PDB file of C-alpha atoms in Angstrom:
ATOM      1  CA  UNK A 787      -0.417   0.052   0.317  1.00  0.00           C
ATOM      2  CA  UNK A 788       2.975   1.600   0.973  1.00  0.00           C
ATOM      3  CA  UNK A 789       4.718   1.276  -2.275  1.00  0.00           C
ATOM      4  CA  UNK A 790       1.275   2.610  -4.462  1.00  0.00           C
ATOM      5  CA  UNK A 791       1.266   5.709  -1.996  1.00  0.00           C
ATOM      6  CA  UNK A 792       4.598   6.637  -3.166  1.00  0.00           C
ATOM      7  CA  UNK A 793       4.432   6.223  -6.816  1.00  0.00           C
ATOM      8  CA  UNK A 794       1.037   7.949  -7.286  1.00  0.00           C
ATOM      9  CA  UNK A 795       3.046  10.804  -5.209  1.00  0.00           C
ATOM     10  CA  UNK A 796       5.949  10.446  -7.851  1.00  0.00           C
ATOM     11  CA  UNK A 797       3.991  10.857 -10.476  1.00  0.00           C
ATOM     12  CA  UNK A 798       1.687  14.122  -9.496  1.00  0.00           C
ATOM     13  CA  UNK A 799       5.087  15.459  -8.397  1.00  0.00           C
ATOM     14  CA  UNK A 800       6.448  14.356 -12.107  1.00  0.00           C
ATOM     15  CA  UNK A 801       2.900  16.031 -14.386  1.00  0.00           C
ATOM     16  CA  UNK A 802       3.295  19.144 -11.797  1.00  0.00           C
ATOM     17  CA  UNK A 803       6.994  19.673 -13.155  1.00  0.00           C
ATOM     18  CA  UNK A 804       6.752  18.936 -16.257  1.00  0.00           C
ATOM     19  CA  UNK A 805       3.136  21.329 -16.757  1.00  0.00           C
ATOM     20  CA  UNK A 806       5.396  24.218 -14.455  1.00  0.00           C
ATOM     21  CA  UNK A 807       7.976  23.866 -17.313  1.00  0.00           C
ATOM     22  CA  UNK A 808       5.342  23.974 -20.649  1.00  0.00           C
ATOM     23  CA  UNK A 809       3.178  26.704 -18.656  1.00  0.00           C
ATOM     24  CA  UNK A 810       6.711  28.927 -18.966  1.00  0.00           C
ATOM     25  CA  UNK A 811       7.260  27.992 -22.013  1.00  0.00           C
ATOM     26  CA  UNK A 812       4.129  28.375 -23.432  1.00  0.00           C
ATOM     27  CA  UNK A 813       4.462  31.595 -21.403  1.00  0.00           C
ATOM     28  CA  UNK A 814       7.465  32.810 -22.760  1.00  0.00           C
ATOM     29  CA  UNK A 815       6.015  32.645 -26.615  1.00  0.00           C
ATOM     30  CA  UNK A 816       2.821  34.383 -25.415  1.00  0.00           C
ATOM     31  CA  UNK A 817       0.528  31.834 -25.181  1.00  0.00           C
ATOM     32  CA  UNK A 818      -1.929  32.214 -22.158  1.00  0.00           C
ATOM     33  CA  UNK A 819      -5.543  30.521 -20.975  1.00  0.00           C
ATOM     34  CA  UNK A 820      -7.099  33.870 -22.310  1.00  0.00           C
ATOM     35  CA  UNK A 821      -5.464  33.188 -25.832  1.00  0.00           C
ATOM     36  CA  UNK A 822      -6.301  29.738 -26.000  1.00  0.00           C
ATOM     37  CA  UNK A 823     -10.410  30.642 -24.752  1.00  0.00           C
ATOM     38  CA  UNK A 824     -10.762  33.330 -27.106  1.00  0.00           C
ATOM     39  CA  UNK A 825      -9.070  31.249 -30.291  1.00  0.00           C
ATOM     40  CA  UNK A 826     -11.882  28.222 -29.228  1.00  0.00           C
ATOM     41  CA  UNK A 827     -14.221  30.669 -29.196  1.00  0.00           C
ATOM     42  CA  UNK A 828     -15.082  30.145 -25.468  1.00  0.00           C
ATOM     43  CA  UNK A 829     -16.021  33.053 -22.682  1.00  0.00           C
ATOM     44  CA  UNK A 830     -15.264  32.502 -18.955  1.00  0.00           C
ATOM     45  CA  UNK A 831     -19.389  32.827 -19.339  1.00  0.00           C
ATOM     46  CA  UNK A 832     -19.887  30.361 -21.699  1.00  0.00           C
ATOM     47  CA  UNK A 833     -17.211  27.574 -19.352  1.00  0.00           C
ATOM     48  CA  UNK A 834     -18.887  28.656 -16.463  1.00  0.00           C
ATOM     49  CA  UNK A 835     -22.585  27.322 -17.961  1.00  0.00           C
ATOM     50  CA  UNK A 836     -20.756  24.409 -19.388  1.00  0.00           C
ATOM     51  CA  UNK A 837     -18.960  23.554 -16.234  1.00  0.00           C
ATOM     52  CA  UNK A 838     -22.426  24.085 -14.483  1.00  0.00           C
ATOM     53  CA  UNK A 839     -23.950  21.520 -17.346  1.00  0.00           C
ATOM     54  CA  UNK A 840     -21.810  19.476 -16.833  1.00  0.00           C
ATOM     55  CA  UNK A 841     -21.948  18.307 -13.164  1.00  0.00           C
ATOM     56  CA  UNK A 842     -26.199  18.985 -13.379  1.00  0.00           C
ATOM     57  CA  UNK A 843     -25.238  15.669 -15.419  1.00  0.00           C
ATOM     58  CA  UNK A 844     -22.889  13.550 -13.303  1.00  0.00           C
ATOM     59  CA  UNK A 845     -24.002  13.639 -10.045  1.00  0.00           C
ATOM     60  CA  UNK A 846     -27.359  13.242 -11.035  1.00  0.00           C
ATOM     61  CA  UNK A 847     -25.663   9.751 -13.408  1.00  0.00           C
ATOM     62  CA  UNK A 848     -23.388   8.821 -10.811  1.00  0.00           C
ATOM     63  CA  UNK A 849     -25.539   8.280  -7.785  1.00  0.00           C
ATOM     64  CA  UNK A 850     -27.872   6.487  -9.965  1.00  0.00           C
ATOM     65  CA  UNK A 851     -25.103   3.782 -10.554  1.00  0.00           C
ATOM     66  CA  UNK A 852     -23.658   3.908  -7.439  1.00  0.00           C
ATOM     67  CA  UNK A 853     -27.189   2.050  -6.372  1.00  0.00           C
ATOM     68  CA  UNK A 854     -25.823  -0.917  -8.093  1.00  0.00           C
ATOM     69  CA  UNK A 855     -22.299  -0.696  -8.199  1.00  0.00           C
ATOM     70  CA  UNK A 856     -22.076  -0.442  -4.261  1.00  0.00           C
ATOM     71  CA  UNK A 857     -24.078  -3.427  -3.556  1.00  0.00           C
ATOM     72  CA  UNK A 858     -22.532  -5.714  -5.800  1.00  0.00           C
ATOM     73  CA  UNK A 859     -18.969  -4.593  -4.573  1.00  0.00           C
ATOM     74  CA  UNK A 860     -20.454  -5.319  -1.301  1.00  0.00           C
ATOM     75  CA  UNK A 861     -21.279  -8.875  -2.026  1.00  0.00           C
ATOM     76  CA  UNK A 862     -17.696  -9.574  -4.027  1.00  0.00           C
ATOM     77  CA  UNK A 863     -15.984  -8.388  -0.960  1.00  0.00           C
ATOM     78  CA  UNK A 864     -18.317  -9.950   1.558  1.00  0.00           C
ATOM     79  CA  UNK A 865     -18.496 -13.795  -0.467  1.00  0.00           C
ATOM     80  CA  UNK A 866     -15.140 -13.880  -2.158  1.00  0.00           C
ATOM     81  CA  UNK A 867     -13.019 -16.988  -0.660  1.00  0.00           C
ATOM     82  CA  UNK A 868     -10.665 -16.594   2.681  1.00  0.00           C
ATOM     83  CA  UNK A 869      -7.176 -15.148   1.194  1.00  0.00           C
ATOM     84  CA  UNK A 870      -4.558 -15.408   3.166  1.00  0.00           C
ATOM     85  CA  UNK A 871      -4.071 -11.562   5.471  1.00  0.00           C
ATOM     86  CA  UNK A 872      -3.154  -8.458   4.104  1.00  0.00           C
ATOM     87  CA  UNK A 873      -1.846  -6.623   7.389  1.00  0.00           C
TER      88      UNK A 873
END
């Protein structure tokens, strides 16, 4: 478990460092988030509306699917054959 957490943290750090490097290079050439938004034809209001619509779609669907997934997972967890202890 500890090695999996270390691997995850290492990956997060690598992604963060790579993002900072790429962001610095893009900013040097004058490419900013605002410029990219304008080129894509998006405004902050439009992005907010898209985000709200996405959340309004995601939350009910996740709640609905969890009504099936959680009990099935619980049954599989309870009924699995005994194995060596993972302490």
